[in-house]
Structure formats: C-alpha cells, structure tokens
Amino acid sequence: MASKSSIERFIESFCNDVEHIITEKKKRGESSTDIIYSIINLFFDKITGAGFSMDLDAYLEEEMERKSKKCFDIAQKSVESFKESNGNIKNITDSHVIKIEKITDETHEIDVKSFKKRIDEFQRDLIEELTRANNVIQSLENEIIELQKQSNIDPLTKLYNRKALKIDASELLKYSDERDLNIAVLMIDVDDFKQINDKFGHVAGDKVLILLSKLFKSLIRECDKAYRYGGEEFTILFNRAKREDALKIAQRILKAVRNNKVIYKNQVICITLSMGLTVHQKGDTLESMIERADTALYQAKREGKDRLVIR
C-alpha cells in the first residue's frame, strides 16, 4: 500500500504536468480530445513509473468485483419485485373475493350491476399491478444488458474482450473431444507498434487500434467474431469455417491493412500485421489452438512480418 506522502507527491507532480500539457497544447491549437488523450496517457505512464501499478491493478479488480456485486443486486431486486407483485396480486384477489361475496342479497340472487362493477375493479387493479411489475422487470433487464455489454466489450476498440473469447470458445468447443470442428483461430499482432507509439504518441497508437477494429468487423462474416486479446494483439474466432474459408478472410485483412493508413497531425502512419492461423483438431481446447496460432504468428515475425503463417 502506497504511503500518504508518496500519493500526495504523485498527485502534485501529475497536476503540474497536466497544467503544462494543457498550456502547451492550447498554444499549438490542439483539440480538446487530443489534450484529454495526452492527459490519460500521462496518467498511466506516471502511475507505472511511480510504482503504483499494483495499486492500479487492485483498483481494477475492485471495479470488476463491484460490477459483479451489481449483477447480484439486480438479480436480488428482480426476486424481490416478483415477490412483491405476487403478494400484491394475492391481496387484490382476496379483497375482491370478499367484495363479490357481499353483492348477493338475502334471496341469494346476484345483483348483476354490482357484480359487473366488482369484476371491472378487479380487472383494473390487476392490470395496474402487472403493468408496474412489467416496468420494473424491463428496467432491471436493461441494466443487466448494459452490464453484460460493459463486461464483454473492450472500451477502446469496441471489439469483444478476452473474457468474451473464453465464453464463446467454450460454447463452440463443447464437442471438441468427439470430432474435428469447422473452427479456426487467427492471432494478429500489429508490427512495430511500440515504434508507432514512440514516434507518434499514444493517441496515434489508439487511432491505429480503432482503425484495425473497424476493418476486422467489416471483413469478417456474421458468424465470426473479433476480439482484442491484449495490447496490440487481436484474435478472430471463425465458426463454421474450413481452412480455406479462414485463409481467404485472413489474406483479405492483410491486404486491407496494407492499403489503409492512419493520418495523424498531417503524418502518415503505415500499418502491417503478422498473423498466425490454425484450424481445430480433435481434442483441441482454446488454449491449445491459441498456442499453435501464436507459434505461427512468431514465425511470421521472424520471417519478416507483414505475412500470414498457418500451423
């Protein structure tokens, strides 16, 4: 745990640097977006340099726990809402049964007008309670959908994250011990990405990752999914794809990336990719497929980058 004095020094230093960044970038006429990106990148660089990366990791873990707790809270609210609605509906039913029994006169003949009035009241009360319950359920459902999106989507690229990859692969590989499946895994790494960050800055690096994510989504099929595996590394999971199908799409991606460039502050950033492709073999797990695809990717790096290797 960092001491109070070290945190105070870090905050003071960071605030001074932020003030300097804002002043300098405003002089150069840079946009508010660029200024914010620079401040965010500075924060992460300084927090790592100050030795607070473990504290940051702990904070991120707490955030994940908080979101998990929120999911449980939503589920609990749902149960409580159902219980409340059931109780309300029972009370409505019981009260109207008593009222309906009282509309019979001494000759045991039913007053039709009173009976109809009670039925109408019963129906109205019931519909109001069901409408209220439906509104609560819809609100909770929307919260759950939003939480699911947040937990499975990478915030920068809007691609699926590694957690989503594990979930999806688990579903596709249910029968992997029984037979070969028409599944393929493509591992992708941006060539010389560190040099792009060092030369053009982290904002430019982010723009490269965003461009790539858009290209991936536009070039894969509806049954395939693209994931940000980590940093500048991506994964594409091909479903119902033979080797030739996955190969064609991978080559299409390579070509599209060569032909697309990022323009940042009047500077052209050229991008190439190294790729490793593997297809499912009987008994494969996600880990074994990624290991083979990674081995192929590093072979592509050794052979000169900007290429695809299949294993």
mmCIF file of C-alpha atoms in Angstrom:
data_model
loop_
_atom_site.group_PDB
_atom_site.id
_atom_site.type_symbol
_atom_site.label_atom_id
_atom_site.label_comp_id
_atom_site.label_asym_id
_atom_site.label_seq_id
_atom_site.Cartn_x
_atom_site.Cartn_y
_atom_site.Cartn_z
ATOM 1 C CA MET A 1 0.000 0.000 0.000
ATOM 2 C CA ALA A 2 1.459 3.371 -1.004
ATOM 3 C CA SER A 3 2.058 5.887 1.781
ATOM 4 C CA LYS A 4 0.004 9.048 2.063
ATOM 5 C CA SER A 5 3.057 11.254 1.411
ATOM 6 C CA SER A 6 4.047 9.349 -1.755
ATOM 7 C CA ILE A 7 0.490 9.651 -3.084
ATOM 8 C CA GLU A 8 0.483 13.380 -2.330
ATOM 9 C CA ARG A 9 3.795 13.819 -4.174
ATOM 10 C CA PHE A 10 2.476 11.852 -7.128
ATOM 11 C CA ILE A 11 -0.718 13.935 -7.319
ATOM 12 C CA GLU A 12 1.216 17.204 -7.046
ATOM 13 C CA SER A 13 3.644 16.165 -9.798
ATOM 14 C CA PHE A 14 0.826 14.892 -12.024
ATOM 15 C CA CYS A 15 -1.212 18.097 -11.628
ATOM 16 C CA ASN A 16 1.838 20.218 -12.536
ATOM 17 C CA ASP A 17 2.436 18.121 -15.651
ATOM 18 C CA VAL A 18 -1.246 18.317 -16.619
ATOM 19 C CA GLU A 19 -1.196 22.097 -16.319
ATOM 20 C CA HIS A 20 1.897 22.215 -18.530
ATOM 21 C CA ILE A 21 0.339 19.874 -21.144
ATOM 22 C CA ILE A 22 -2.852 21.937 -21.330
ATOM 23 C CA THR A 23 -0.912 25.193 -21.727
ATOM 24 C CA GLU A 24 1.415 23.861 -24.434
ATOM 25 C CA LYS A 25 -1.229 22.054 -26.440
ATOM 26 C CA LYS A 26 -3.588 25.030 -26.353
ATOM 27 C CA LYS A 27 -0.768 27.177 -27.756
ATOM 28 C CA ARG A 28 -0.417 24.700 -30.633
ATOM 29 C CA GLY A 29 -4.171 24.795 -31.219
ATOM 30 C CA GLU A 30 -4.746 21.106 -30.484
ATOM 31 C CA SER A 31 -8.275 19.852 -29.908
ATOM 32 C CA SER A 32 -9.772 19.071 -26.511
ATOM 33 C CA THR A 33 -9.879 15.375 -27.491
ATOM 34 C CA ASP A 34 -6.109 15.288 -28.122
ATOM 35 C CA ILE A 35 -5.463 17.081 -24.828
ATOM 36 C CA ILE A 36 -7.597 14.568 -22.900
ATOM 37 C CA TYR A 37 -5.882 11.602 -24.591
ATOM 38 C CA SER A 38 -2.479 13.057 -23.679
ATOM 39 C CA ILE A 39 -3.506 13.508 -20.037
ATOM 40 C CA ILE A 40 -4.832 9.930 -19.832
ATOM 41 C CA ASN A 41 -1.627 8.531 -21.332
ATOM 42 C CA LEU A 42 0.451 10.663 -18.975
ATOM 43 C CA PHE A 43 -1.516 9.366 -16.000
ATOM 44 C CA PHE A 44 -0.885 5.711 -16.843
ATOM 45 C CA ASP A 45 2.799 6.367 -17.628
ATOM 46 C CA LYS A 46 3.335 8.212 -14.359
ATOM 47 C CA ILE A 47 1.377 5.755 -12.233
ATOM 48 C CA THR A 48 3.539 2.920 -13.582
ATOM 49 C CA GLY A 49 6.746 4.946 -13.164
ATOM 50 C CA ALA A 50 5.823 5.805 -9.580
ATOM 51 C CA GLY A 51 5.408 2.141 -8.711
ATOM 52 C CA PHE A 52 1.660 2.286 -8.260
ATOM 53 C CA SER A 53 0.840 -0.263 -10.961
ATOM 54 C CA MET A 54 -0.037 -2.891 -8.323
ATOM 55 C CA ASP A 55 -2.413 -0.414 -6.691
ATOM 56 C CA LEU A 56 -3.970 0.245 -10.098
ATOM 57 C CA ASP A 57 -4.413 -3.479 -10.703
ATOM 58 C CA ALA A 58 -6.061 -3.812 -7.293
ATOM 59 C CA TYR A 59 -8.388 -0.936 -8.146
ATOM 60 C CA LEU A 60 -9.377 -2.563 -11.445
ATOM 61 C CA GLU A 61 -10.060 -5.853 -9.647
ATOM 62 C CA GLU A 62 -12.263 -3.997 -7.167
ATOM 63 C CA GLU A 63 -14.135 -2.424 -10.089
ATOM 64 C CA MET A 64 -14.808 -5.877 -11.547
ATOM 65 C CA GLU A 65 -15.999 -7.090 -8.141
ATOM 66 C CA ARG A 66 -18.238 -4.029 -7.867
ATOM 67 C CA LYS A 67 -19.829 -4.802 -11.241
ATOM 68 C CA SER A 68 -20.293 -8.434 -10.223
ATOM 69 C CA LYS A 69 -21.933 -7.302 -6.992
ATOM 70 C CA LYS A 70 -24.200 -5.014 -9.004
ATOM 71 C CA CYS A 71 -25.296 -8.014 -11.073
ATOM 72 C CA PHE A 72 -26.212 -9.875 -7.864
ATOM 73 C CA ASP A 73 -28.028 -6.789 -6.579
ATOM 74 C CA ILE A 74 -30.062 -6.608 -9.791
ATOM 75 C CA ALA A 75 -30.936 -10.303 -9.503
ATOM 76 C CA GLN A 76 -31.969 -9.791 -5.878
ATOM 77 C CA LYS A 77 -34.127 -6.794 -6.830
ATOM 78 C CA SER A 78 -35.768 -8.933 -9.509
ATOM 79 C CA VAL A 79 -36.680 -11.628 -6.985
ATOM 80 C CA GLU A 80 -37.953 -9.039 -4.522
ATOM 81 C CA SER A 81 -40.031 -7.423 -7.265
ATOM 82 C CA PHE A 82 -41.602 -10.770 -8.202
ATOM 83 C CA LYS A 83 -42.358 -11.492 -4.537
ATOM 84 C CA GLU A 84 -43.915 -8.056 -4.090
ATOM 85 C CA SER A 85 -46.038 -8.441 -7.229
ATOM 86 C CA ASN A 86 -47.190 -11.912 -6.193
ATOM 87 C CA GLY A 87 -48.140 -10.574 -2.774
ATOM 88 C CA ASN A 88 -49.971 -7.616 -4.267
ATOM 89 C CA ILE A 89 -51.874 -9.788 -6.729
ATOM 90 C CA LYS A 90 -52.881 -12.161 -3.896
ATOM 91 C CA ASN A 91 -54.120 -9.210 -1.809
ATOM 92 C CA ILE A 92 -56.059 -7.833 -4.788
ATOM 93 C CA THR A 93 -57.654 -11.247 -5.415
ATOM 94 C CA ASP A 94 -58.543 -11.805 -1.740
ATOM 95 C CA SER A 95 -60.088 -8.365 -1.294
ATOM 96 C CA HIS A 96 -62.232 -8.659 -4.407
ATOM 97 C CA VAL A 97 -63.417 -12.161 -3.498
ATOM 98 C CA ILE A 98 -64.798 -10.756 -0.244
ATOM 99 C CA LYS A 99 -66.463 -7.859 -2.045
ATOM 100 C CA ILE A 100 -68.002 -10.134 -4.673
ATOM 101 C CA GLU A 101 -69.477 -12.392 -1.936
ATOM 102 C CA LYS A 102 -71.248 -9.354 -0.406
ATOM 103 C CA ILE A 103 -73.165 -8.449 -3.596
ATOM 104 C CA THR A 104 -75.571 -11.381 -3.169
ATOM 105 C CA ASP A 105 -78.853 -10.377 -1.444
ATOM 106 C CA GLU A 106 -80.837 -12.447 1.072
ATOM 107 C CA THR A 107 -82.597 -14.372 -1.721
ATOM 108 C CA HIS A 108 -79.131 -15.394 -2.992
ATOM 109 C CA GLU A 109 -79.755 -13.617 -6.264
ATOM 110 C CA ILE A 110 -76.840 -11.763 -7.804
ATOM 111 C CA ASP A 111 -77.022 -8.031 -8.376
ATOM 112 C CA VAL A 112 -75.662 -8.063 -11.935
ATOM 113 C CA LYS A 113 -74.702 -4.383 -11.955
ATOM 114 C CA SER A 114 -72.744 -4.681 -8.699
ATOM 115 C CA PHE A 115 -71.133 -7.887 -9.866
ATOM 116 C CA LYS A 116 -70.002 -6.309 -13.138
ATOM 117 C CA LYS A 117 -68.666 -3.283 -11.255
ATOM 118 C CA ARG A 118 -66.602 -5.503 -8.941
ATOM 119 C CA ILE A 119 -65.218 -7.514 -11.852
ATOM 120 C CA ASP A 120 -64.207 -4.297 -13.629
ATOM 121 C CA GLU A 121 -62.479 -3.034 -10.476
ATOM 122 C CA PHE A 122 -60.690 -6.331 -10.066
ATOM 123 C CA GLN A 123 -59.507 -6.298 -13.664
ATOM 124 C CA ARG A 124 -58.337 -2.681 -13.381
ATOM 125 C CA ASP A 125 -56.361 -3.298 -10.165
ATOM 126 C CA LEU A 126 -54.802 -6.430 -11.608
ATOM 127 C CA ILE A 127 -53.734 -4.727 -14.840
ATOM 128 C CA GLU A 128 -52.225 -1.797 -12.880
ATOM 129 C CA GLU A 129 -50.152 -4.163 -10.743
ATOM 130 C CA LEU A 130 -48.995 -6.213 -13.744
ATOM 131 C CA THR A 131 -48.029 -3.004 -15.594
ATOM 132 C CA ARG A 132 -45.991 -1.835 -12.606
ATOM 133 C CA ALA A 133 -44.267 -5.222 -12.362
ATOM 134 C CA ASN A 134 -43.502 -5.234 -16.107
ATOM 135 C CA ASN A 135 -41.974 -1.749 -15.868
ATOM 136 C CA VAL A 136 -39.694 -2.853 -13.025
ATOM 137 C CA ILE A 137 -38.680 -6.001 -14.902
ATOM 138 C CA GLN A 138 -37.932 -4.036 -18.093
ATOM 139 C CA SER A 139 -35.782 -1.554 -16.182
ATOM 140 C CA LEU A 140 -33.793 -4.349 -14.500
ATOM 141 C CA GLU A 141 -33.434 -6.188 -17.804
ATOM 142 C CA ASN A 142 -31.963 -3.072 -19.420
ATOM 143 C CA GLU A 143 -29.453 -2.740 -16.567
ATOM 144 C CA ILE A 144 -28.389 -6.375 -16.970
ATOM 145 C CA ILE A 145 -27.921 -5.972 -20.741
ATOM 146 C CA GLU A 146 -25.783 -2.867 -20.207
ATOM 147 C CA LEU A 147 -23.636 -4.603 -17.581
ATOM 148 C CA GLN A 148 -23.119 -7.579 -19.886
ATOM 149 C CA LYS A 149 -22.003 -5.251 -22.671
ATOM 150 C CA GLN A 150 -19.575 -3.439 -20.385
ATOM 151 C CA SER A 151 -18.022 -6.643 -19.090
ATOM 152 C CA ASN A 152 -17.547 -8.254 -22.521
ATOM 153 C CA ILE A 153 -16.546 -5.267 -24.692
ATOM 154 C CA ASP A 154 -13.124 -3.626 -24.909
ATOM 155 C CA PRO A 155 -13.741 0.091 -24.200
ATOM 156 C CA LEU A 156 -11.248 1.431 -26.775
ATOM 157 C CA THR A 157 -11.823 -0.729 -29.851
ATOM 158 C CA LYS A 158 -15.417 -1.817 -29.092
ATOM 159 C CA LEU A 159 -14.383 -5.350 -30.022
ATOM 160 C CA TYR A 160 -15.114 -8.268 -27.705
ATOM 161 C CA ASN A 161 -12.503 -8.812 -24.970
ATOM 162 C CA ARG A 162 -10.622 -11.909 -23.815
ATOM 163 C CA LYS A 163 -13.333 -12.788 -21.318
ATOM 164 C CA ALA A 164 -15.879 -12.919 -24.145
ATOM 165 C CA LEU A 165 -13.473 -15.058 -26.203
ATOM 166 C CA LYS A 166 -13.322 -17.683 -23.453
ATOM 167 C CA ILE A 167 -17.115 -17.744 -23.145
ATOM 168 C CA ASP A 168 -17.686 -18.038 -26.906
ATOM 169 C CA ALA A 169 -14.953 -20.626 -27.429
ATOM 170 C CA SER A 170 -16.304 -22.745 -24.570
ATOM 171 C CA GLU A 171 -19.662 -22.912 -26.335
ATOM 172 C CA LEU A 172 -18.156 -23.752 -29.741
ATOM 173 C CA LEU A 173 -15.752 -26.381 -28.373
ATOM 174 C CA LYS A 174 -18.319 -28.416 -26.427
ATOM 175 C CA TYR A 175 -17.877 -31.380 -28.806
ATOM 176 C CA SER A 176 -14.155 -30.939 -29.487
ATOM 177 C CA ASP A 177 -13.254 -34.329 -27.965
ATOM 178 C CA GLU A 178 -15.557 -36.168 -30.338
ATOM 179 C CA ARG A 179 -14.579 -34.878 -33.778
ATOM 180 C CA ASP A 180 -12.830 -32.191 -35.805
ATOM 181 C CA LEU A 181 -14.889 -28.999 -35.843
ATOM 182 C CA ASN A 182 -15.084 -26.307 -38.510
ATOM 183 C CA ILE A 183 -13.468 -23.740 -36.233
ATOM 184 C CA ALA A 184 -10.317 -21.687 -36.786
ATOM 185 C CA VAL A 185 -8.359 -19.235 -34.647
ATOM 186 C CA LEU A 186 -6.400 -16.310 -36.110
ATOM 187 C CA MET A 187 -3.920 -14.492 -33.880
ATOM 188 C CA ILE A 188 -2.956 -11.000 -35.080
ATOM 189 C CA ASP A 189 -0.192 -8.677 -33.898
ATOM 190 C CA VAL A 190 0.462 -5.120 -35.111
ATOM 191 C CA ASP A 191 4.015 -4.913 -36.454
ATOM 192 C CA ASP A 192 6.348 -2.450 -34.670
ATOM 193 C CA PHE A 193 3.509 -0.995 -32.620
ATOM 194 C CA LYS A 194 5.887 0.269 -29.931
ATOM 195 C CA GLN A 195 7.708 2.311 -32.573
ATOM 196 C CA ILE A 196 4.383 3.857 -33.637
ATOM 197 C CA ASN A 197 3.701 4.872 -30.029
ATOM 198 C CA ASP A 198 7.232 6.190 -29.534
ATOM 199 C CA LYS A 199 7.289 8.178 -32.778
ATOM 200 C CA PHE A 200 3.720 9.486 -32.983
ATOM 201 C CA GLY A 201 2.423 9.163 -29.413
ATOM 202 C CA HIS A 202 -0.135 7.000 -27.647
ATOM 203 C CA VAL A 203 -3.075 8.879 -29.149
ATOM 204 C CA ALA A 204 -1.893 7.891 -32.620
ATOM 205 C CA GLY A 205 -1.446 4.310 -31.397
ATOM 206 C CA ASP A 206 -5.031 4.289 -30.175
ATOM 207 C CA LYS A 207 -6.235 5.552 -33.555
ATOM 208 C CA VAL A 208 -4.381 2.668 -35.230
ATOM 209 C CA LEU A 209 -6.107 0.132 -32.965
ATOM 210 C CA ILE A 210 -9.511 1.712 -33.610
ATOM 211 C CA LEU A 211 -8.969 1.641 -37.391
ATOM 212 C CA LEU A 212 -7.958 -2.015 -37.251
ATOM 213 C CA SER A 213 -11.006 -2.954 -35.196
ATOM 214 C CA LYS A 214 -13.269 -1.325 -37.778
ATOM 215 C CA LEU A 215 -11.527 -3.176 -40.607
ATOM 216 C CA PHE A 216 -11.804 -6.518 -38.809
ATOM 217 C CA LYS A 217 -15.528 -6.082 -38.202
ATOM 218 C CA SER A 218 -16.142 -5.082 -41.825
ATOM 219 C CA LEU A 219 -14.209 -8.012 -43.317
ATOM 220 C CA ILE A 220 -15.272 -10.996 -41.217
ATOM 221 C CA ARG A 221 -18.553 -12.870 -41.638
ATOM 222 C CA GLU A 222 -21.560 -12.568 -39.339
ATOM 223 C CA CYS A 223 -20.812 -15.934 -37.761
ATOM 224 C CA ASP A 224 -17.216 -14.916 -36.905
ATOM 225 C CA LYS A 225 -16.094 -12.679 -34.045
ATOM 226 C CA ALA A 226 -13.111 -10.381 -33.493
ATOM 227 C CA TYR A 227 -11.573 -9.848 -30.044
ATOM 228 C CA ARG A 228 -8.932 -7.594 -28.554
ATOM 229 C CA TYR A 229 -6.694 -10.177 -26.930
ATOM 230 C CA GLY A 230 -4.476 -7.621 -25.210
ATOM 231 C CA GLY A 231 -2.440 -4.517 -26.111
ATOM 232 C CA GLU A 232 -1.907 -4.564 -29.868
ATOM 233 C CA GLU A 233 -2.824 -8.252 -30.218
ATOM 234 C CA PHE A 234 -6.161 -9.426 -31.614
ATOM 235 C CA THR A 235 -7.930 -12.747 -32.111
ATOM 236 C CA ILE A 236 -10.527 -13.769 -34.669
ATOM 237 C CA LEU A 237 -12.610 -16.848 -33.950
ATOM 238 C CA PHE A 238 -14.006 -18.412 -37.117
ATOM 239 C CA ASN A 239 -17.145 -20.503 -36.728
ATOM 240 C CA ARG A 240 -18.380 -22.925 -39.402
ATOM 241 C CA ALA A 241 -15.208 -22.205 -41.375
ATOM 242 C CA LYS A 242 -12.927 -24.613 -43.206
ATOM 243 C CA ARG A 243 -9.221 -23.897 -43.545
ATOM 244 C CA GLU A 244 -9.732 -22.305 -46.973
ATOM 245 C CA ASP A 245 -12.509 -20.012 -45.673
ATOM 246 C CA ALA A 246 -10.409 -18.679 -42.796
ATOM 247 C CA LEU A 247 -7.359 -18.331 -45.054
ATOM 248 C CA LYS A 248 -9.229 -16.164 -47.578
ATOM 249 C CA ILE A 249 -10.527 -13.815 -44.882
ATOM 250 C CA ALA A 250 -7.102 -13.539 -43.225
ATOM 251 C CA GLN A 251 -5.451 -12.673 -46.559
ATOM 252 C CA ARG A 252 -8.206 -10.125 -47.218
ATOM 253 C CA ILE A 253 -7.446 -8.481 -43.867
ATOM 254 C CA LEU A 254 -3.705 -8.362 -44.601
ATOM 255 C CA LYS A 255 -4.349 -6.631 -47.922
ATOM 256 C CA ALA A 256 -6.875 -4.171 -46.492
ATOM 257 C CA VAL A 257 -4.492 -3.120 -43.703
ATOM 258 C CA ARG A 258 -1.663 -2.528 -46.191
ATOM 259 C CA ASN A 259 -3.974 -0.299 -48.236
ATOM 260 C CA ASN A 260 -5.272 1.731 -45.283
ATOM 261 C CA LYS A 261 -3.193 4.309 -43.454
ATOM 262 C CA VAL A 262 -3.792 6.491 -40.426
ATOM 263 C CA ILE A 263 -3.329 10.240 -40.927
ATOM 264 C CA TYR A 264 -2.397 11.865 -37.633
ATOM 265 C CA LYS A 265 -1.393 15.541 -37.431
ATOM 266 C CA ASN A 266 -0.552 15.531 -41.144
ATOM 267 C CA GLN A 267 1.683 12.491 -40.713
ATOM 268 C CA VAL A 268 1.054 9.183 -42.463
ATOM 269 C CA ILE A 269 1.247 6.043 -40.329
ATOM 270 C CA CYS A 270 1.639 2.830 -42.326
ATOM 271 C CA ILE A 271 0.452 -0.387 -40.679
ATOM 272 C CA THR A 272 1.234 -4.042 -41.297
ATOM 273 C CA LEU A 273 0.248 -7.180 -39.417
ATOM 274 C CA SER A 274 1.787 -10.513 -38.547
ATOM 275 C CA MET A 275 -0.701 -13.390 -38.330
ATOM 276 C CA GLY A 276 -0.846 -16.977 -37.181
ATOM 277 C CA LEU A 277 -3.728 -19.217 -38.245
ATOM 278 C CA THR A 278 -4.707 -22.662 -37.019
ATOM 279 C CA VAL A 279 -7.749 -24.889 -37.520
ATOM 280 C CA HIS A 280 -9.420 -27.133 -34.988
ATOM 281 C CA GLN A 281 -8.101 -30.640 -34.383
ATOM 282 C CA LYS A 282 -9.916 -33.323 -32.427
ATOM 283 C CA GLY A 283 -9.419 -32.787 -28.689
ATOM 284 C CA ASP A 284 -8.392 -29.137 -29.018
ATOM 285 C CA THR A 285 -9.032 -26.575 -26.299
ATOM 286 C CA LEU A 286 -8.985 -22.811 -26.775
ATOM 287 C CA GLU A 287 -5.561 -22.746 -25.108
ATOM 288 C CA SER A 288 -4.084 -25.364 -27.446
ATOM 289 C CA MET A 289 -5.415 -23.572 -30.525
ATOM 290 C CA ILE A 290 -4.084 -20.207 -29.349
ATOM 291 C CA GLU A 291 -0.707 -21.777 -28.591
ATOM 292 C CA ARG A 292 -0.421 -23.109 -32.165
ATOM 293 C CA ALA A 293 -1.653 -19.841 -33.671
ATOM 294 C CA ASP A 294 0.827 -17.888 -31.500
ATOM 295 C CA THR A 295 3.681 -20.112 -32.631
ATOM 296 C CA ALA A 296 2.708 -19.422 -36.252
ATOM 297 C CA LEU A 297 2.460 -15.680 -35.525
ATOM 298 C CA TYR A 298 6.007 -15.538 -34.103
ATOM 299 C CA GLN A 299 7.244 -17.453 -37.135
ATOM 300 C CA ALA A 300 5.653 -14.734 -39.294
ATOM 301 C CA LYS A 301 7.570 -12.136 -37.248
ATOM 302 C CA ARG A 302 10.864 -13.993 -37.734
ATOM 303 C CA GLU A 303 10.291 -14.332 -41.470
ATOM 304 C CA GLY A 304 9.948 -10.563 -41.964
ATOM 305 C CA LYS A 305 6.492 -9.552 -40.672
ATOM 306 C CA ASP A 306 3.538 -8.410 -42.808
ATOM 307 C CA ARG A 307 2.536 -12.021 -43.521
ATOM 308 C CA LEU A 308 0.434 -14.994 -42.503
ATOM 309 C CA VAL A 309 1.724 -18.370 -41.329
ATOM 310 C CA ILE A 310 -0.513 -21.427 -40.900
ATOM 311 C CA ARG A 311 0.044 -24.308 -38.486
#
